[in-house]
Amino acid sequence: MTEEEVVTRLKEAAAAKKKADKDAAEAFADAVADALLAGVKPKTVASATGYSYETIRRIARARHIEPLREPTVTSRKKAQPGGDSPA
């Protein structure tokens, strides 16, 4: 095999790996979204998948899935201007 053939093969393999990774990430996001829409709590999804709660939240937000519960009184106060937020 010539060096050019080897490099071409490497490029093809790298492209195939990127595509497989992207496809796997999309399938994972679909499964997470389906679980959330079925009513599974994000904490449960995170525990079952081994991914952080934040990752699950990002997937939900990217899929336009609304929060599964109403905001608490504390979180509502923090969200208001002049609330208890440290910012």
Tab-separated table of N, CA and C in Angstrom:
chain	number	residue	atom	x	y	z
A	1	MET	N	0.839	-1.168	0.000
A	1	MET	CA	0.000	0.000	0.000
A	1	MET	C	0.893	1.243	0.000
A	2	THR	N	0.519	2.192	-0.812
A	2	THR	CA	1.301	3.426	-0.855
A	2	THR	C	0.888	4.334	0.312
A	3	GLU	N	1.715	5.322	0.560
A	3	GLU	CA	1.399	6.262	1.642
A	3	GLU	C	0.097	7.008	1.351
A	4	GLU	N	-0.100	7.333	0.099
A	4	GLU	CA	-1.326	8.033	-0.291
A	4	GLU	C	-2.554	7.176	-0.015
A	5	GLU	N	-2.490	5.891	-0.305
A	5	GLU	CA	-3.599	4.980	-0.041
A	5	GLU	C	-3.863	4.854	1.462
A	6	VAL	N	-2.796	4.806	2.231
A	6	VAL	CA	-2.933	4.710	3.684
A	6	VAL	C	-3.599	5.965	4.243
A	7	VAL	N	-3.168	7.127	3.775
A	7	VAL	CA	-3.745	8.388	4.239
A	7	VAL	C	-5.214	8.471	3.830
A	8	THR	N	-5.528	8.067	2.631
A	8	THR	CA	-6.920	8.064	2.172
A	8	THR	C	-7.757	7.157	3.055
A	9	ARG	N	-7.223	5.998	3.367
A	9	ARG	CA	-7.931	5.039	4.233
A	9	ARG	C	-8.139	5.632	5.628
A	10	LEU	N	-7.139	6.303	6.154
A	10	LEU	CA	-7.264	6.940	7.463
A	10	LEU	C	-8.339	8.020	7.454
A	11	LYS	N	-8.355	8.830	6.422
A	11	LYS	CA	-9.362	9.885	6.315
A	11	LYS	C	-10.770	9.298	6.249
A	12	GLU	N	-10.931	8.222	5.481
A	12	GLU	CA	-12.234	7.567	5.371
A	12	GLU	C	-12.663	6.985	6.720
A	13	ALA	N	-11.710	6.382	7.420
A	13	ALA	CA	-12.014	5.797	8.726
A	13	ALA	C	-12.391	6.885	9.732
A	14	ALA	N	-11.686	8.004	9.704
A	14	ALA	CA	-11.989	9.112	10.606
A	14	ALA	C	-13.378	9.680	10.316
A	15	ALA	N	-13.708	9.825	9.056
A	15	ALA	CA	-15.030	10.337	8.677
A	15	ALA	C	-16.123	9.365	9.112
A	16	ALA	N	-15.884	8.073	8.956
A	16	ALA	CA	-16.863	7.068	9.372
A	16	ALA	C	-17.057	7.099	10.886
A	17	LYS	N	-15.975	7.280	11.625
A	17	LYS	CA	-16.070	7.344	13.084
A	17	LYS	C	-16.851	8.580	13.516
A	18	LYS	N	-16.589	9.723	12.899
A	18	LYS	CA	-17.326	10.937	13.230
A	18	LYS	C	-18.816	10.755	12.973
A	19	LYS	N	-19.151	10.123	11.852
A	19	LYS	CA	-20.553	9.892	11.522
A	19	LYS	C	-21.197	8.938	12.527
A	20	ALA	N	-20.482	7.880	12.899
A	20	ALA	CA	-21.014	6.928	13.875
A	20	ALA	C	-21.224	7.599	15.230
A	21	ASP	N	-20.274	8.432	15.643
A	21	ASP	CA	-20.412	9.158	16.908
A	21	ASP	C	-21.616	10.085	16.881
A	22	LYS	N	-21.786	10.789	15.767
A	22	LYS	CA	-22.918	11.717	15.637
A	22	LYS	C	-24.237	10.942	15.661
A	23	ASP	N	-24.283	9.823	14.945
A	23	ASP	CA	-25.497	9.005	14.920
A	23	ASP	C	-25.818	8.451	16.309
A	24	ALA	N	-24.788	8.008	17.040
A	24	ALA	CA	-24.988	7.479	18.389
A	24	ALA	C	-25.475	8.574	19.330
A	25	ALA	N	-24.915	9.765	19.218
A	25	ALA	CA	-25.346	10.884	20.061
A	25	ALA	C	-26.793	11.249	19.774
A	26	GLU	N	-27.179	11.220	18.526
A	26	GLU	CA	-28.556	11.527	18.146
A	26	GLU	C	-29.511	10.460	18.671
A	27	ALA	N	-29.123	9.193	18.575
A	27	ALA	CA	-29.958	8.105	19.089
A	27	ALA	C	-30.100	8.217	20.607
A	28	PHE	N	-29.018	8.575	21.291
A	28	PHE	CA	-29.057	8.764	22.739
A	28	PHE	C	-30.008	9.905	23.101
A	29	ALA	N	-29.890	11.020	22.409
A	29	ALA	CA	-30.756	12.171	22.680
A	29	ALA	C	-32.220	11.809	22.426
A	30	ASP	N	-32.476	11.035	21.385
A	30	ASP	CA	-33.847	10.590	21.105
A	30	ASP	C	-34.386	9.746	22.262
A	31	ALA	N	-33.564	8.825	22.769
A	31	ALA	CA	-33.987	7.954	23.869
A	31	ALA	C	-34.235	8.759	25.141
A	32	VAL	N	-33.372	9.731	25.410
A	32	VAL	CA	-33.558	10.589	26.583
A	32	VAL	C	-34.845	11.391	26.447
A	33	ALA	N	-35.060	11.981	25.292
A	33	ALA	CA	-36.277	12.769	25.066
A	33	ALA	C	-37.520	11.896	25.210
A	34	ASP	N	-37.488	10.701	24.661
A	34	ASP	CA	-38.632	9.792	24.780
A	34	ASP	C	-38.920	9.464	26.244
A	35	ALA	N	-37.859	9.216	27.017
A	35	ALA	CA	-38.030	8.902	28.437
A	35	ALA	C	-38.642	10.083	29.181
A	36	LEU	N	-38.127	11.278	28.916
A	36	LEU	CA	-38.656	12.470	29.591
A	36	LEU	C	-40.108	12.721	29.220
A	37	LEU	N	-40.433	12.562	27.955
A	37	LEU	CA	-41.813	12.762	27.501
A	37	LEU	C	-42.763	11.699	28.056
A	38	ALA	N	-42.207	10.535	28.394
A	38	ALA	CA	-43.011	9.465	28.991
A	38	ALA	C	-43.223	9.700	30.486
A	39	GLY	N	-42.574	10.747	31.022
A	39	GLY	CA	-42.777	11.085	32.423
A	39	GLY	C	-41.687	10.632	33.369
A	40	VAL	N	-40.617	10.069	32.827
A	40	VAL	CA	-39.503	9.653	33.685
A	40	VAL	C	-38.780	10.909	34.170
A	41	LYS	N	-38.475	10.951	35.454
A	41	LYS	CA	-37.816	12.129	36.030
A	41	LYS	C	-36.387	12.243	35.506
A	42	PRO	N	-35.928	13.470	35.282
A	42	PRO	CA	-34.552	13.663	34.803
A	42	PRO	C	-33.513	13.007	35.698
A	43	LYS	N	-33.729	13.026	36.996
A	43	LYS	CA	-32.792	12.384	37.925
A	43	LYS	C	-32.705	10.883	37.651
A	44	THR	N	-33.838	10.270	37.368
A	44	THR	CA	-33.867	8.842	37.056
A	44	THR	C	-33.168	8.559	35.736
A	45	VAL	N	-33.401	9.420	34.742
A	45	VAL	CA	-32.739	9.266	33.445
A	45	VAL	C	-31.227	9.389	33.620
A	46	ALA	N	-30.802	10.376	34.410
A	46	ALA	CA	-29.371	10.569	34.649
A	46	ALA	C	-28.767	9.344	35.330
A	47	SER	N	-29.443	8.815	36.328
A	47	SER	CA	-28.940	7.630	37.042
A	47	SER	C	-28.866	6.413	36.120
A	48	ALA	N	-29.885	6.253	35.291
A	48	ALA	CA	-29.944	5.086	34.408
A	48	ALA	C	-28.885	5.131	33.310
A	49	THR	N	-28.545	6.331	32.877
A	49	THR	CA	-27.609	6.462	31.751
A	49	THR	C	-26.162	6.678	32.187
A	50	GLY	N	-25.983	7.148	33.419
A	50	GLY	CA	-24.635	7.451	33.867
A	50	GLY	C	-24.171	8.844	33.442
A	51	TYR	N	-25.055	9.595	32.808
A	51	TYR	CA	-24.735	10.966	32.413
A	51	TYR	C	-25.223	11.910	33.508
A	52	SER	N	-24.665	13.100	33.543
A	52	SER	CA	-25.032	14.051	34.586
A	52	SER	C	-26.435	14.594	34.339
A	53	TYR	N	-27.022	15.091	35.421
A	53	TYR	CA	-28.322	15.732	35.333
A	53	TYR	C	-28.255	16.909	34.353
A	54	GLU	N	-27.140	17.621	34.370
A	54	GLU	CA	-26.984	18.781	33.486
A	54	GLU	C	-27.028	18.358	32.013
A	55	THR	N	-26.408	17.233	31.673
A	55	THR	CA	-26.450	16.730	30.293
A	55	THR	C	-27.888	16.414	29.892
A	56	ILE	N	-28.620	15.783	30.797
A	56	ILE	CA	-30.014	15.436	30.519
A	56	ILE	C	-30.829	16.717	30.339
A	57	ARG	N	-30.579	17.718	31.184
A	57	ARG	CA	-31.286	18.991	31.088
A	57	ARG	C	-30.998	19.684	29.755
A	58	ARG	N	-29.751	19.632	29.322
A	58	ARG	CA	-29.387	20.254	28.041
A	58	ARG	C	-30.089	19.575	26.875
A	59	ILE	N	-30.159	18.257	26.921
A	59	ILE	CA	-30.858	17.523	25.863
A	59	ILE	C	-32.333	17.921	25.862
A	60	ALA	N	-32.930	17.980	27.043
A	60	ALA	CA	-34.345	18.350	27.143
A	60	ALA	C	-34.572	19.758	26.587
A	61	ARG	N	-33.695	20.670	26.955
A	61	ARG	CA	-33.848	22.051	26.472
A	61	ARG	C	-33.665	22.113	24.957
A	62	ALA	N	-32.706	21.374	24.414
A	62	ALA	CA	-32.470	21.369	22.970
A	62	ALA	C	-33.664	20.787	22.212
A	63	ARG	N	-34.375	19.867	22.859
A	63	ARG	CA	-35.555	19.252	22.241
A	63	ARG	C	-36.838	20.000	22.573
A	64	HIS	N	-36.709	21.147	23.226
A	64	HIS	CA	-37.852	21.989	23.593
A	64	HIS	C	-38.838	21.251	24.486
A	65	ILE	N	-38.307	20.456	25.411
A	65	ILE	CA	-39.141	19.762	26.384
A	65	ILE	C	-39.245	20.664	27.602
A	66	GLU	N	-40.459	21.004	27.953
A	66	GLU	CA	-40.692	21.895	29.080
A	66	GLU	C	-40.318	21.194	30.390
A	67	PRO	N	-39.986	21.980	31.406
A	67	PRO	CA	-39.713	21.374	32.714
A	67	PRO	C	-40.891	20.505	33.147
A	68	LEU	N	-40.592	19.407	33.825
A	68	LEU	CA	-41.633	18.462	34.180
A	68	LEU	C	-42.393	18.868	35.435
A	69	ARG	N	-41.918	19.899	36.126
A	69	ARG	CA	-42.615	20.341	37.321
A	69	ARG	C	-42.657	21.863	37.341
A	70	GLU	N	-43.588	22.378	38.105
A	70	GLU	CA	-43.700	23.815	38.260
A	70	GLU	C	-42.529	24.327	39.085
A	71	PRO	N	-42.102	25.557	38.857
A	71	PRO	CA	-41.030	26.119	39.663
A	71	PRO	C	-41.451	26.209	41.131
A	72	THR	N	-40.504	26.036	42.019
A	72	THR	CA	-40.794	26.151	43.443
A	72	THR	C	-40.931	27.618	43.813
A	73	VAL	N	-41.447	27.886	44.992
A	73	VAL	CA	-41.586	29.265	45.453
A	73	VAL	C	-40.217	29.934	45.497
A	74	THR	N	-39.220	29.214	45.987
A	74	THR	CA	-37.872	29.767	46.080
A	74	THR	C	-37.317	30.103	44.702
A	75	SER	N	-37.472	29.197	43.739
A	75	SER	CA	-36.926	29.464	42.403
A	75	SER	C	-37.672	30.610	41.721
A	76	ARG	N	-38.964	30.761	42.002
A	76	ARG	CA	-39.712	31.890	41.443
A	76	ARG	C	-39.200	33.205	42.010
A	77	LYS	N	-38.917	33.229	43.316
A	77	LYS	CA	-38.400	34.441	43.940
A	77	LYS	C	-37.031	34.809	43.367
A	78	LYS	N	-36.186	33.813	43.157
A	78	LYS	CA	-34.849	34.061	42.629
A	78	LYS	C	-34.914	34.562	41.198
A	79	ALA	N	-35.937	34.150	40.459
A	79	ALA	CA	-36.054	34.551	39.059
A	79	ALA	C	-36.572	35.979	38.904
A	80	GLN	N	-37.192	36.511	39.940
A	80	GLN	CA	-37.731	37.865	39.865
A	80	GLN	C	-36.634	38.890	40.115
A	81	PRO	N	-36.722	40.047	39.483
A	81	PRO	CA	-35.745	41.101	39.747
A	81	PRO	C	-35.783	41.485	41.226
A	82	GLY	N	-34.615	41.592	41.832
A	82	GLY	CA	-34.535	41.951	43.240
A	82	GLY	C	-34.817	40.786	44.163
A	83	GLY	N	-34.893	39.560	43.613
A	83	GLY	CA	-35.143	38.384	44.434
A	83	GLY	C	-33.928	38.000	45.250
A	84	ASP	N	-33.932	36.810	45.792
A	84	ASP	CA	-32.849	36.327	46.649
A	84	ASP	C	-31.625	35.879	45.874
A	85	SER	N	-31.588	36.141	44.602
A	85	SER	CA	-30.467	35.690	43.778
A	85	SER	C	-29.187	36.408	44.179
A	86	PRO	N	-28.071	35.672	44.282
A	86	PRO	CA	-26.801	36.305	44.653
A	86	PRO	C	-26.244	37.198	43.559
A	87	ALA	N	-26.788	37.130	42.364
A	87	ALA	CA	-26.249	37.905	41.234
A	87	ALA	C	-26.637	39.350	41.283
